[in-house]
Amino acid sequence: MTVRPAARAAELREQLKQHDYRYYVLDEPSIPDAEYDRLMAELRALEAAHPDLVTPDSPTQRVSGTPSAAFGEVVHQVPMLSLDNAFSEEDLAAFDRRIHERLEVQGDLDYVAEPKLDGLAIAVIYRAGRLEQAATRGDGVTGEDVTANVRTVRSVPHRLRGRVPPLIEARGEVFMPLKGFERMNARARERGEKVFVNPRNAAAGSLRQLDPRVSAARPLDAFFYGLGVLDGAPLPKGQAELLDWLRALGLPVSPDTRAVRGVAGCLSYYREMAARRRSLPYQIDGVVYKLESRADQERLGFVSRAPRWAIAHKFPAEEALTVVRDIEFNVGRTGALTPIARLEPVFVGGVTVSNVTLHNIDEVHRKDVRVGDTVVVRRAGDVIPELVSVILDKRPMKAGRRTEPQSRQVELPARCPVCDSLVLRVEGEAVARCTGGFTCRAQRQEALRHFASRRALDIEGLGDKVVEQLVEHELVRSPADLYSLTAEQLAGLERMGEKSAANLVAAIDRSKDTTLPRLLYALGIREVGEATALALARHFGTLEALMKAGEEEIQQVEDVGPVVAAQVAAFFASVDHTNVIKALRKKGVKWPEVARAPAGAGAALAGRTFVLTGALGSMTREEAEEALTARGAKVSGSVSKKTSYVVAGADPGSKLARARELGIPVLDEEGLRALLRGG
Ligand code: IVH
């Protein structure tokens, strides 16, 4: 579809005006800066190609900034200019080349490199060393009088120091340091007040507060980097000298400015600042290079609104707009369903992003992300890309309707997109999981690994690497398939000799003689650990009895609540699972009936959690763990507030210290034995 240039230009102008209004008047920007820049660049390109389309009120014809009528106006005696941008090394090289050509010089040029602070430009006039007036940049010619507010910025001196000129206008940037920004937003959130989207908007909003007392409470800071009018003192010979002088007058100057030589020097500064960007206490969106020599600056002069002797080298934009093509659910190795937004590929933070995780269904609903939505995507540094927000204004609406969106809210699928098993979500938990276990391709590997693990069917030699290959080559789909594997098949796997293949076949064969608690644990039913498996086995006696039981009956088992009962019932409701059990039996896997015990018996330590540290003298750690779990206790690897006891043997590790810190009872070996005896 081609849009007529005139129509497109009008559309762009209207959009830019809307954004300007939201940005400058409401302090509520609705799109990322980079998107604004893109709209502006498109309009500029259109107007360059069709000069007759330029209107006097086009946003391209003025420098941004609409002075608010609420503040007094200040006309800048020396206009406040803007900077051209370089987005690549080529742009920078071209800038340097143009200077060489204009000045007709050769060899590396001297520059001063500075951080490009992400705040807002101000001009502060000192007469006889006293702060007289402070103004925003406004449209570059006329700004707002923000003297009362700037006076509240701690780092801006009310009086200059040393030998002061009769009149000096210092120019710089007011910004909000990150710490202050976060603190301020946290407080605003607590009170249910408006939070600022970023430190720059917070700085702008704070400086343009009508009540200076409000401004004073905002954590603003400033750095100076330039000069407006100057009276009664010689102009510094270059940018480095100017910065030194400003410092000497008591004005804050960034500690990160540096004299550099040639394009190579500029680039190494750029890389260094890009690397430090995340650890700086304030936000920067790039660096600025300024030709050192003032005489050369004057010879070069300006083009439209920007000097020819300086350029901003921007870091890749960290936020961009794109469209959500689809929202899919990914099934992980543990069965967790993770919603993923498939995006129209977009270049952001230096890479192309086409997928972002939405973490869980609550997050999808909180952000109200839908298919077809235009969204803000952010990738800062090496951080994983994230979907920041939805631009609701851009949500596609039904034809002829203003308020009825085409899209519907995303729902959690009732069945697994990979294996069609039921999806269950434990109440109070964010994650939803597929109940498929080893019948689900996505979970097969994890499920088999679990099935073979020591406390399950204990198949020695069936390690992660082997399981991985068995699943990959589709030699094993369910645990029952393990019992058909031949030594020849196994010997064909990577890093598997004939001897170990034969050993593994023997180990698989040995595992056929098992127990009901081990089998129940091995099946990998969600929420069913060793203690629960034991309790279920003792309560029902046989697998058949458990499989026939309804949720309510399962809840009769000691320590089994509705959450566990639902998982167990859902597991056995699946035909795939009952087929696996049948197949296991057919292959000769046996588990004798368990003597049914009245509730509570044998589970003397149910509900307790133990952590073992250090070596025990009379038993191995495994034996201790087995003895504990057989009595219904849980054994965990790390100490937390939930730990009931820490058992400390010889040479205990940091777990003991942690237990003392948390005031958790510590048992020695004798204490453990007494507890196991029931004494
Ligand atoms: S010099 C004639 N130096 O960037 C030169 N500007 O994109 C005018 N900025 O309006 C500006 N850090 O608000 C300069 N070290 C720095 C800067 C800087 C941030 C801002 C300033 C300016 C904008 C231009």
Coordinates of N, CA and C and ligand atoms in Angstrom, one line a residue, residues 81-83 114-117 121 137 173 225 288 290 307 309, ligand 1:
L81 N 21.6 25.7 21.2 CA 21.5 24.8 20.1 C 21.3 23.3 20.5
S82 N 21.2 22.6 19.4 CA 21.0 21.1 19.6 C 22.3 20.5 19.0
L83 N 22.3 19.2 19.0 CA 23.5 18.4 18.5 C 23.0 17.5 17.4
E114 N 32.7 13.8 26.2 CA 31.9 14.0 27.5 C 30.7 13.0 27.4
P115 N 30.2 12.7 28.6 CA 29.0 11.8 28.6 C 27.8 12.7 28.1
K116 N 26.9 12.1 27.4 CA 25.7 12.8 27.0 C 24.6 12.5 28.0
L117 N 24.5 13.5 28.9 CA 23.6 13.3 30.0 C 22.1 13.3 29.6
A121 N 18.4 20.5 29.2 CA 19.4 21.6 29.2 C 18.9 22.8 29.9
R137 N 15.7 25.2 28.0 CA 16.1 25.5 26.6 C 14.8 26.0 25.8
E173 N 23.2 20.6 32.1 CA 22.1 19.6 32.1 C 21.7 19.4 33.5
Y225 N 28.6 22.2 31.0 CA 29.5 21.8 29.9 C 29.7 22.9 28.8
V288 N 29.3 12.8 23.8 CA 29.4 14.0 22.9 C 30.9 14.2 22.7
K290 N 33.5 17.1 21.2 CA 33.5 18.5 20.9 C 35.0 18.8 20.4
P307 N 25.9 22.8 15.9 CA 27.3 23.2 15.6 C 27.9 22.2 14.7
W309 N 31.0 21.6 14.9 CA 32.2 21.1 15.6 C 31.9 20.2 16.8
Ligands
IVH1 S1 26.5 20.5 24.1 C1 26.2 23.6 21.1 N1 27.2 18.6 25.8 O1 22.0 17.0 24.4 C2 26.2 22.3 21.9 N2 24.9 18.8 25.2 O2 21.0 16.6 21.7 C3 24.9 22.1 22.6 N3 23.4 17.2 26.3 O3 20.4 20.1 24.2 C4 24.9 21.0 23.6 N4 25.0 16.2 27.5 O4 20.5 19.0 26.5 C5 26.1 19.2 25.1 N5 27.9 17.0 27.3 C6 26.9 17.6 26.7 C7 25.6 17.1 26.8 C8 24.6 17.8 26.0 C9 23.7 16.2 27.2 C10 22.1 17.4 25.8 C11 21.7 18.9 25.8 C12 21.4 19.2 24.3 C13 21.1 17.9 23.7 C14 21.4 17.9 22.3

